[in-house]
Short mmCIF file of C-alpha atoms in Angstrom, two decimals:
data_model
loop_
_atom_site.label_atom_id
_atom_site.label_comp_id
_atom_site.label_asym_id
_atom_site.label_seq_id
_atom_site.Cartn_x
_atom_site.Cartn_y
_atom_site.Cartn_z
CA UNK A 1 31.01 11.59 -12.33
CA UNK A 2 27.81 9.58 -12.12
CA UNK A 3 26.95 7.09 -14.81
CA UNK A 4 23.48 7.01 -16.38
CA UNK A 5 22.62 4.00 -14.23
CA UNK A 6 23.65 5.79 -11.05
CA UNK A 7 21.40 8.74 -11.97
CA UNK A 8 18.50 6.29 -12.19
CA UNK A 9 18.99 5.14 -8.59
CA UNK A 10 16.57 6.25 -5.94
CA UNK A 11 18.74 7.42 -3.02
CA UNK A 12 19.12 4.64 -0.49
CA UNK A 13 17.70 6.66 2.43
CA UNK A 14 14.64 7.63 0.38
CA UNK A 15 14.06 4.01 -0.66
CA UNK A 16 14.42 2.72 2.90
CA UNK A 17 12.03 5.41 4.20
CA UNK A 18 9.46 4.59 1.51
CA UNK A 19 9.73 0.87 2.28
CA UNK A 20 8.90 1.66 5.91
CA UNK A 21 5.91 3.81 4.98
CA UNK A 22 4.59 1.24 2.49
CA UNK A 23 5.03 -1.63 4.94
CA UNK A 24 3.12 0.21 7.66
CA UNK A 25 0.31 1.08 5.26
CA UNK A 26 0.23 -2.49 3.97
CA UNK A 27 -0.24 -3.69 7.54
CA UNK A 28 -3.11 -1.28 8.13
CA UNK A 29 -4.80 -2.46 4.93
CA UNK A 30 -4.52 -6.08 6.01
CA UNK A 31 -5.62 -5.54 9.60
CA UNK A 32 -8.70 -3.42 8.98
CA UNK A 33 -10.72 -5.90 6.89
CA UNK A 34 -9.92 -8.69 9.34
CA UNK A 35 -11.66 -6.66 12.03
CA UNK A 36 -14.63 -5.72 9.85
CA UNK A 37 -16.97 -8.67 10.03
CA UNK A 38 -20.42 -8.85 8.52
CA UNK A 39 -21.44 -12.41 9.33
CA UNK A 40 -22.30 -13.65 12.80
CA UNK A 41 -20.64 -16.58 14.56
CA UNK A 42 -22.73 -19.10 12.61
CA UNK A 43 -21.76 -17.60 9.25
CA UNK A 44 -25.06 -15.86 8.54
CA UNK A 45 -26.04 -12.24 8.05
CA UNK A 46 -27.52 -10.99 11.35
CA UNK A 47 -31.27 -10.34 11.38
CA UNK A 48 -30.59 -6.65 12.01
CA UNK A 49 -27.05 -5.75 10.90
CA UNK A 50 -25.74 -2.51 12.33
CA UNK A 51 -26.01 0.27 9.77
CA UNK A 52 -23.68 2.50 11.76
CA UNK A 53 -21.00 -0.20 12.06
CA UNK A 54 -21.18 -0.91 8.33
CA UNK A 55 -21.08 2.78 7.51
CA UNK A 56 -18.02 3.07 9.76
CA UNK A 57 -16.37 0.35 7.63
CA UNK A 58 -16.97 2.60 4.61
CA UNK A 59 -15.59 5.67 6.38
CA UNK A 60 -12.49 3.80 7.53
CA UNK A 61 -11.96 2.35 4.05
CA UNK A 62 -12.27 5.87 2.63
CA UNK A 63 -9.58 7.08 5.04
CA UNK A 64 -7.27 4.23 4.04
CA UNK A 65 -7.89 5.01 0.39
CA UNK A 66 -7.13 8.69 0.97
CA UNK A 67 -3.79 7.73 2.54
CA UNK A 68 -2.91 5.50 -0.41
CA UNK A 69 -3.91 8.24 -2.87
CA UNK A 70 -1.81 10.84 -1.04
CA UNK A 71 1.20 8.56 -0.96
CA UNK A 72 0.81 7.83 -4.66
CA UNK A 73 0.42 11.51 -5.54
CA UNK A 74 3.41 12.51 -3.41
CA UNK A 75 5.58 9.85 -5.04
CA UNK A 76 4.40 10.84 -8.52
CA UNK A 77 5.24 14.51 -7.84
CA UNK A 78 8.66 13.65 -6.45
CA UNK A 79 11.85 13.22 -8.44
CA UNK A 80 11.88 9.42 -8.26
CA UNK A 81 8.68 8.69 -10.17
CA UNK A 82 10.41 9.36 -13.49
CA UNK A 83 13.23 6.84 -13.05
CA UNK A 84 12.94 3.26 -14.26
CA UNK A 85 12.68 1.85 -10.74
CA UNK A 86 10.43 4.71 -9.68
CA UNK A 87 8.15 4.02 -12.64
CA UNK A 88 7.76 0.39 -11.56
CA UNK A 89 6.99 1.47 -7.99
CA UNK A 90 4.57 4.11 -9.26
CA UNK A 91 2.73 1.49 -11.33
CA UNK A 92 2.13 -0.59 -8.19
CA UNK A 93 1.09 2.51 -6.25
CA UNK A 94 -1.33 3.51 -9.02
CA UNK A 95 -2.91 0.05 -8.90
CA UNK A 96 -3.18 0.31 -5.12
CA UNK A 97 -4.80 3.74 -5.38
CA UNK A 98 -7.34 2.49 -7.90
CA UNK A 99 -8.21 -0.64 -5.93
CA UNK A 100 -8.53 1.15 -2.61
CA UNK A 101 -10.82 3.80 -4.05
CA UNK A 102 -13.35 1.12 -5.03
CA UNK A 103 -13.59 -0.44 -1.56
CA UNK A 104 -15.56 2.30 0.24
CA UNK A 105 -18.50 2.27 -2.22
CA UNK A 106 -18.90 -1.49 -1.68
CA UNK A 107 -18.99 -0.98 2.08
CA UNK A 108 -21.51 1.83 1.59
CA UNK A 109 -23.72 -0.45 -0.53
CA UNK A 110 -23.54 -3.03 2.25
CA UNK A 111 -24.70 -0.43 4.77
CA UNK A 112 -27.50 0.73 2.49
CA UNK A 113 -28.75 -2.83 2.09
CA UNK A 114 -28.59 -3.26 5.87
CA UNK A 115 -31.12 -0.42 6.19
CA UNK A 116 -33.42 -2.07 3.67
CA UNK A 117 -33.19 -5.56 5.16
CA UNK A 118 -35.67 -5.10 8.07
CA UNK A 119 -38.21 -3.52 5.70
CA UNK A 120 -38.09 -6.41 3.22
CA UNK A 121 -41.62 -7.80 3.06
CA UNK A 122 -40.96 -10.98 1.08
CA UNK A 123 -38.50 -13.72 2.02
CA UNK A 124 -37.07 -13.54 -1.52
CA UNK A 125 -36.29 -9.83 -1.05
CA UNK A 126 -34.64 -10.53 2.28
CA UNK A 127 -32.64 -13.37 0.73
CA UNK A 128 -31.54 -11.12 -2.16
CA UNK A 129 -30.52 -8.25 0.15
CA UNK A 130 -28.61 -10.61 2.47
CA UNK A 131 -26.71 -12.10 -0.44
CA UNK A 132 -26.04 -8.65 -1.90
CA UNK A 133 -24.64 -7.54 1.47
CA UNK A 134 -22.33 -10.56 1.69
CA UNK A 135 -21.09 -10.03 -1.87
CA UNK A 136 -20.50 -6.28 -1.46
CA UNK A 137 -18.80 -6.64 1.91
CA UNK A 138 -16.57 -9.47 0.66
CA UNK A 139 -15.71 -7.50 -2.49
CA UNK A 140 -14.71 -4.46 -0.42
CA UNK A 141 -12.52 -6.54 1.86
CA UNK A 142 -10.94 -8.24 -1.16
CA UNK A 143 -10.18 -4.86 -2.72
CA UNK A 144 -8.36 -3.76 0.42
CA UNK A 145 -6.45 -7.05 0.50
CA UNK A 146 -5.45 -6.60 -3.15
CA UNK A 147 -4.43 -3.02 -2.36
CA UNK A 148 -2.06 -4.34 0.31
CA UNK A 149 -0.68 -6.83 -2.24
CA UNK A 150 0.07 -3.96 -4.63
CA UNK A 151 1.89 -2.14 -1.85
CA UNK A 152 3.78 -5.36 -1.08
CA UNK A 153 4.83 -5.52 -4.74
CA UNK A 154 6.02 -1.90 -4.58
CA UNK A 155 8.14 -2.83 -1.55
CA UNK A 156 9.59 -5.77 -3.50
CA UNK A 157 10.55 -3.38 -6.31
CA UNK A 158 12.28 -1.09 -3.84
CA UNK A 159 14.06 -4.01 -2.16
CA UNK A 160 15.36 -5.18 -5.52
CA UNK A 161 16.35 -1.61 -6.29
CA UNK A 162 18.37 -1.43 -3.08
CA UNK A 163 20.41 -4.40 -4.31
CA UNK A 164 21.69 -2.19 -7.14
CA UNK A 165 23.08 0.23 -4.60
CA UNK A 166 25.64 -2.37 -3.53
CA UNK A 167 27.20 -2.32 -6.97
CA UNK A 168 27.45 1.45 -7.18
CA UNK A 169 28.12 2.46 -3.60
CA UNK A 170 31.34 4.24 -2.84
CA UNK A 171 33.61 2.25 -0.54
CA UNK A 172 33.59 3.27 3.09
CA UNK A 173 36.79 4.35 4.85
CA UNK A 174 37.29 0.81 6.08
CA UNK A 175 36.91 -0.59 2.56
CA UNK A 176 39.04 2.10 0.90
CA UNK A 177 42.69 1.31 0.34
CA UNK A 178 45.03 2.98 2.79
CA UNK A 179 46.60 6.19 1.52
CA UNK A 180 50.13 5.87 0.20
CA UNK A 181 52.81 6.84 2.71
CA UNK A 182 54.34 10.28 2.15
CA UNK A 183 57.37 10.30 -0.09
CA UNK A 184 60.61 11.31 1.48
CA UNK A 185 61.63 14.81 0.58
CA UNK A 186 64.57 15.40 -1.71
CA UNK A 187 66.06 18.05 0.59
CA UNK A 188 68.21 16.56 3.34
CA UNK A 189 69.99 18.75 5.86
#
């Protein structure tokens, strides 16, 4: 018979699978912003930043966000989201979903400002738009980085949860005591 604590455990195979999925997604969220650069080699906004490249950053961020949202929704619908450990994991996933959903609009704002930059007639307008682009792009990248940190924290919760499995696991055949030898029968011939 399972104790209340054992009923709260996320099955080991499910936890290990989720750790793998979260780790892969965390890696994607860290790698993408590293590849999405706004500034040129000298650390300045290019004179004519590529609208299409910046819009692609937004589209890719939207795809990453969609994946985080789907993972969060699937976990919330599953049987593990209602357990204590599952609730802690779900809290990290909810934070990740919220953070990731805010990244794409910042990338989109960056792209929109890139379109306006060549048409800026005054140096002050150009300066403002350039700064706005840097701020929005950096904010979007930071949101994706913080999303990956939330996924990392969810993995930590699951790793800690797996430690509980050691205390409640059933012994394997090698760990189980050997069966008692058969008793001699009382009937001798």
